[in-house]
PDB file of C-alpha atoms in Angstrom:
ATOM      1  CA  UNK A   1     -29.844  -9.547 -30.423  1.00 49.00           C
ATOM      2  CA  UNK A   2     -32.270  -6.945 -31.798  1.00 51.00           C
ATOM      3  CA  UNK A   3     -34.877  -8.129 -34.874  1.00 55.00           C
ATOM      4  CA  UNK A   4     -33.823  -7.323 -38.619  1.00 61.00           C
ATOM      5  CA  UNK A   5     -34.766  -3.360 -38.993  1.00 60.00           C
ATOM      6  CA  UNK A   6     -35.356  -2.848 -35.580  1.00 53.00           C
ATOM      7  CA  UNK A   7     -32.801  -0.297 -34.275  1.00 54.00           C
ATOM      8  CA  UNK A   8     -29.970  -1.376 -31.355  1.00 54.00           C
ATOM      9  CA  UNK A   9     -31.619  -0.380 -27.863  1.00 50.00           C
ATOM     10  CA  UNK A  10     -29.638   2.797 -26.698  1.00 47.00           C
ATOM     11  CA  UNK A  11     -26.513   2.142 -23.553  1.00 52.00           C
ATOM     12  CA  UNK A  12     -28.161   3.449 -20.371  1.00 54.00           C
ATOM     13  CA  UNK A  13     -26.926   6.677 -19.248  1.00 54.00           C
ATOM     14  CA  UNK A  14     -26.252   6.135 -15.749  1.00 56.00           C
ATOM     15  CA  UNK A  15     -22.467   4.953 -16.501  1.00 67.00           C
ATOM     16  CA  UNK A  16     -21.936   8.400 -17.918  1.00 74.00           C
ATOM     17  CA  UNK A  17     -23.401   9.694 -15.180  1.00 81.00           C
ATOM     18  CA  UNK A  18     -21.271   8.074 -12.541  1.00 78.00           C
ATOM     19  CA  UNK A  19     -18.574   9.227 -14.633  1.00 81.00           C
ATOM     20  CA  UNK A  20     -19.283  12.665 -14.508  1.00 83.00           C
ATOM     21  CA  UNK A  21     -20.436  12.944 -11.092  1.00 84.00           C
ATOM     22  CA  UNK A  22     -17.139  10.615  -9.550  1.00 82.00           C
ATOM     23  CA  UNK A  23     -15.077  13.315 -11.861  1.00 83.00           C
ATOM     24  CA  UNK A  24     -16.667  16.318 -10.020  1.00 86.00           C
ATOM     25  CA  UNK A  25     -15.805  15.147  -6.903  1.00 84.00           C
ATOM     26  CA  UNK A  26     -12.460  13.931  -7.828  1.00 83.00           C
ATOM     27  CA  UNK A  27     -12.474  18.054  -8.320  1.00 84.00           C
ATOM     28  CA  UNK A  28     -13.822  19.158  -5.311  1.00 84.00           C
ATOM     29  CA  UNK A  29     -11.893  17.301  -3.425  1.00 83.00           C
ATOM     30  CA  UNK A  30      -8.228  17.735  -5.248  1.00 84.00           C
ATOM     31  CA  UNK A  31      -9.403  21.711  -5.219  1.00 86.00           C
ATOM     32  CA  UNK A  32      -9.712  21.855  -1.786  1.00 84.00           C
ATOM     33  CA  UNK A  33      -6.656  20.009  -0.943  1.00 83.00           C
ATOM     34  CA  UNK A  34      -8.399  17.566   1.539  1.00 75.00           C
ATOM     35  CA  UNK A  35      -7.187  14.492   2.587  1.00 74.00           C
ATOM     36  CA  UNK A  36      -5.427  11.985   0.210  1.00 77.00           C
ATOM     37  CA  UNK A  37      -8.102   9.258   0.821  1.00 77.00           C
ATOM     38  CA  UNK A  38     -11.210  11.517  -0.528  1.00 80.00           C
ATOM     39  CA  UNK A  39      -9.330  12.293  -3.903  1.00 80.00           C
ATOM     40  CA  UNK A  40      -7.744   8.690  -4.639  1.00 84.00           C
ATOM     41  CA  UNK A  41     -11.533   7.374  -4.076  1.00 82.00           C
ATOM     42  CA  UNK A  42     -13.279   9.262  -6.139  1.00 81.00           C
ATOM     43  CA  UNK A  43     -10.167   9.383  -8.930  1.00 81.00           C
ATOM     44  CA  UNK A  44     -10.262   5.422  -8.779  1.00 83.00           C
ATOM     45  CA  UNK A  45     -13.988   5.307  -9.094  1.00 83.00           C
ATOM     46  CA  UNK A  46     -13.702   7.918 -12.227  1.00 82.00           C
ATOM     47  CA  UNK A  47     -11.026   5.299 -14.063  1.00 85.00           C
ATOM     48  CA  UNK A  48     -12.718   2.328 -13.027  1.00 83.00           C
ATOM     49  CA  UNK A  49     -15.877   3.189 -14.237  1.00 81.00           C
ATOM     50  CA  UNK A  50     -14.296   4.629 -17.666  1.00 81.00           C
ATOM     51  CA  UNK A  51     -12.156   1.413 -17.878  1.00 83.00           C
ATOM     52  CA  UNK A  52     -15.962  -0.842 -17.349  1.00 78.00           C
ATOM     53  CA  UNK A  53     -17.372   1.804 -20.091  1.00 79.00           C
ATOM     54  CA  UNK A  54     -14.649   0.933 -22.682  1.00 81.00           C
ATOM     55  CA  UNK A  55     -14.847  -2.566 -21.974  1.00 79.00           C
ATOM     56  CA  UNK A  56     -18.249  -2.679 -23.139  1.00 76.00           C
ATOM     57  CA  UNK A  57     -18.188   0.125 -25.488  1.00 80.00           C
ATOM     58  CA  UNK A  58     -15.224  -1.780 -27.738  1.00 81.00           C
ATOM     59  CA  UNK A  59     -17.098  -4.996 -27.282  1.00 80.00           C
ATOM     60  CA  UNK A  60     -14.376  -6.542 -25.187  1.00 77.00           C
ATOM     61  CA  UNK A  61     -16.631  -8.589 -22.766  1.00 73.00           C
ATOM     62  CA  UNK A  62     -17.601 -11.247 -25.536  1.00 79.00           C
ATOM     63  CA  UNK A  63     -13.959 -11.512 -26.765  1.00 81.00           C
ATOM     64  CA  UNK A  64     -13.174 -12.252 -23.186  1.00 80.00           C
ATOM     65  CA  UNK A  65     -15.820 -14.545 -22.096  1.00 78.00           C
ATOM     66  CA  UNK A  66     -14.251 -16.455 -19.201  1.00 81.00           C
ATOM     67  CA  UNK A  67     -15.457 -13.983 -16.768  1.00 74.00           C
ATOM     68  CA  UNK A  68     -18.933 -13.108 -16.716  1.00 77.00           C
ATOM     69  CA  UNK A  69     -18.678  -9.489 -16.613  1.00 73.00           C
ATOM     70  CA  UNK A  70     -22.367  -8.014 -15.655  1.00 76.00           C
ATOM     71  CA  UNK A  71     -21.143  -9.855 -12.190  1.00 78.00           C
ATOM     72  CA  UNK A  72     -17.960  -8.488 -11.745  1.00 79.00           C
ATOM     73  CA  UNK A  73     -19.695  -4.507 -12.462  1.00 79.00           C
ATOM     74  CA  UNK A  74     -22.401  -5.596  -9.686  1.00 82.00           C
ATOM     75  CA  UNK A  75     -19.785  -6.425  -7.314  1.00 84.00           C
ATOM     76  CA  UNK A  76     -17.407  -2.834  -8.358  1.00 81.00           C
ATOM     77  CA  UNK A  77     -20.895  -0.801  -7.821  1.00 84.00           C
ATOM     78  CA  UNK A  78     -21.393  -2.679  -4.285  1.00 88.00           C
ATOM     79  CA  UNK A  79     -18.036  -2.278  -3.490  1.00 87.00           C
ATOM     80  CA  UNK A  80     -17.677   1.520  -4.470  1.00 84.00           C
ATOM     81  CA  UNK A  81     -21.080   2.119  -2.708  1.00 87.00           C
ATOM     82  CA  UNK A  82     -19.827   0.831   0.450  1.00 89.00           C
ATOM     83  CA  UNK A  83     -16.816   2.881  -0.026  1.00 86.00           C
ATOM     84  CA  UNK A  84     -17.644   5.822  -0.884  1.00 85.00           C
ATOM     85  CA  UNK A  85     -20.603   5.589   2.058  1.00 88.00           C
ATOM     86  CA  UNK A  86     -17.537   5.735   4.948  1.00 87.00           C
ATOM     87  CA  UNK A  87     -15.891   7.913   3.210  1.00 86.00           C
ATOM     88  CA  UNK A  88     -17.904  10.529   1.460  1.00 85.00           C
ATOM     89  CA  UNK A  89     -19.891  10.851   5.028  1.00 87.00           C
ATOM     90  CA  UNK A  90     -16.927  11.921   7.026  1.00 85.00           C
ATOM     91  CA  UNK A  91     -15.948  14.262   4.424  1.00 83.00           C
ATOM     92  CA  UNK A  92     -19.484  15.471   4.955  1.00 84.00           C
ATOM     93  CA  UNK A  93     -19.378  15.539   9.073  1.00 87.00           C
ATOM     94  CA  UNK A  94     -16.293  16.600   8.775  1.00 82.00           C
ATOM     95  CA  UNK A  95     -16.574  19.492   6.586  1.00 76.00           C
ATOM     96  CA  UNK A  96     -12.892  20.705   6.502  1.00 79.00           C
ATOM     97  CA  UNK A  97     -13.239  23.009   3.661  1.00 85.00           C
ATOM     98  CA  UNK A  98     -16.441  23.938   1.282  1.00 85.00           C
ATOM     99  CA  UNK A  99     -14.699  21.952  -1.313  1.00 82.00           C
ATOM    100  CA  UNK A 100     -14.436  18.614   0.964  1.00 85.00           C
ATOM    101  CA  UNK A 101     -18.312  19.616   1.663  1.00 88.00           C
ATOM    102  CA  UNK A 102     -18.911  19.570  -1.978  1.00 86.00           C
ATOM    103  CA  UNK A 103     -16.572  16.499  -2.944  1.00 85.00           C
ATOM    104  CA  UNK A 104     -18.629  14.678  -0.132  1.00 86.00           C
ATOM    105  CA  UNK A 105     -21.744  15.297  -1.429  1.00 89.00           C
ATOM    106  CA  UNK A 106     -21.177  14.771  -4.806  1.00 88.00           C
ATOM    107  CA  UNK A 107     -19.646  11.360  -3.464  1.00 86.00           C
ATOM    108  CA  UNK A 108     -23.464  10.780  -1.463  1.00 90.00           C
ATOM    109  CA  UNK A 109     -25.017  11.034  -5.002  1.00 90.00           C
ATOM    110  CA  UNK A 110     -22.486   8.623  -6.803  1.00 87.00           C
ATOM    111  CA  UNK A 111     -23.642   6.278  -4.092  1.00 89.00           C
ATOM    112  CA  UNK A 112     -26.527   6.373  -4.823  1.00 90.00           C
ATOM    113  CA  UNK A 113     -25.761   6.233  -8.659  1.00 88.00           C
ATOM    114  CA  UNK A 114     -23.900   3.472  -8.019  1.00 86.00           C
ATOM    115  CA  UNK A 115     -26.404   1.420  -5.463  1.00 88.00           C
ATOM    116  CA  UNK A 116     -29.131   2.364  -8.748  1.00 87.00           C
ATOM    117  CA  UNK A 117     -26.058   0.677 -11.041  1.00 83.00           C
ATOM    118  CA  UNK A 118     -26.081  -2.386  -9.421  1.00 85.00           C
ATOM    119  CA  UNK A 119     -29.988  -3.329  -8.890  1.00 87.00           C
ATOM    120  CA  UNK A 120     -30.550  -2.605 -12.662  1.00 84.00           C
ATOM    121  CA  UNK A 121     -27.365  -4.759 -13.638  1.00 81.00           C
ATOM    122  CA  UNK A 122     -28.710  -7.394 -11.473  1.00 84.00           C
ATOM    123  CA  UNK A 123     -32.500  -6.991 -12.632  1.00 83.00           C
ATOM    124  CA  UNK A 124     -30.789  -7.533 -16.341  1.00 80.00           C
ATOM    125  CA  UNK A 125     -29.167 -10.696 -15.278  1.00 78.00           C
ATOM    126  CA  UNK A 126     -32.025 -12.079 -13.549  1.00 70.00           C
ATOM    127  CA  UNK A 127     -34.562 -11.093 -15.898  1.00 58.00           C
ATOM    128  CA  UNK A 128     -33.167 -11.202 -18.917  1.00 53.00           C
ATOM    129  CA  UNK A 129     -34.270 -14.956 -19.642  1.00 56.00           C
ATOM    130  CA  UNK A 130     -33.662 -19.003 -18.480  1.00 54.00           C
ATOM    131  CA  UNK A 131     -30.369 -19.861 -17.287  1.00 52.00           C
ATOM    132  CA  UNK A 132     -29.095 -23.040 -17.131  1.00 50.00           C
ATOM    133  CA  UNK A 133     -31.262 -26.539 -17.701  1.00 49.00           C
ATOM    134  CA  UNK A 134     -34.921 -26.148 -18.515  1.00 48.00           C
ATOM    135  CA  UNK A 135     -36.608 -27.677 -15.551  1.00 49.00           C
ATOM    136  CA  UNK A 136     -40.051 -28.226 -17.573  1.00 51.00           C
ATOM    137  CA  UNK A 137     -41.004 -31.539 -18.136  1.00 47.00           C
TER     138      UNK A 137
END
């Protein structure tokens, strides 16, 4: 919770980011007609990460507080980053097209978007105050 008068602190921009990036190359890779796996990775990342956007955007993660959300984006960043690592570099080795070459590139830099994702997410948790009992005497 922010002060009285003192504006909200701005959403960080990396979400969008992933967003955009995962969406390019969802492109690249439906344009270039490569293999089934390349586009159904990125497309998932794209609604995943739009579904995780609207879940905070509307607020939804405090009406539903039985699952500790910041945790469960750590572990879809981790997951997606390993992911799209196998995947978007054989798209890159493999090079069928200059669109898979593109898709799989864009997919290096949403890893690394994502990998960036999930240190701050877990720098917020970890840093953003006590947990549990006070161990001060």
């Amino acid at each position: 919770m922010n002060a009285p008068g003192v504006p909200p602190e701005p959403p960080p921009p990396h979400p969008v980011y992933r967003r955009l990036v995962a969406s390019a190359a969802f492109l690249c890779f439906v344009a270039s007609r490569s293999r089934g796996a390349y586009a159904a990775l990125a497309g998932m990342e794209v609604v995943i990460t739009a579904l995780f956007f609207l879940l905070y955007l509307l607020k939804l993660d405090k009406k539903m507080s039985w699952l500790f959300w910041p945790l469960a984006d750590i572990f879809n960043s981790v997951i997606a980053a390993v992911f799209l690592l196998v995947v978007c570099l054989f798209a890159v080795i493999i090079k069928t097209n200059n669109g898979t070459l593109a898709g799989g590139v864009f997919g290096l830099v949403l890893l690394v978007l994502s990998v960036v994702d999930a240190v701050l997410l877990f720098q917020k948790i970890s840093l953003d105050g006590p947990r549990g009992r006070n161990t001060a005497k």
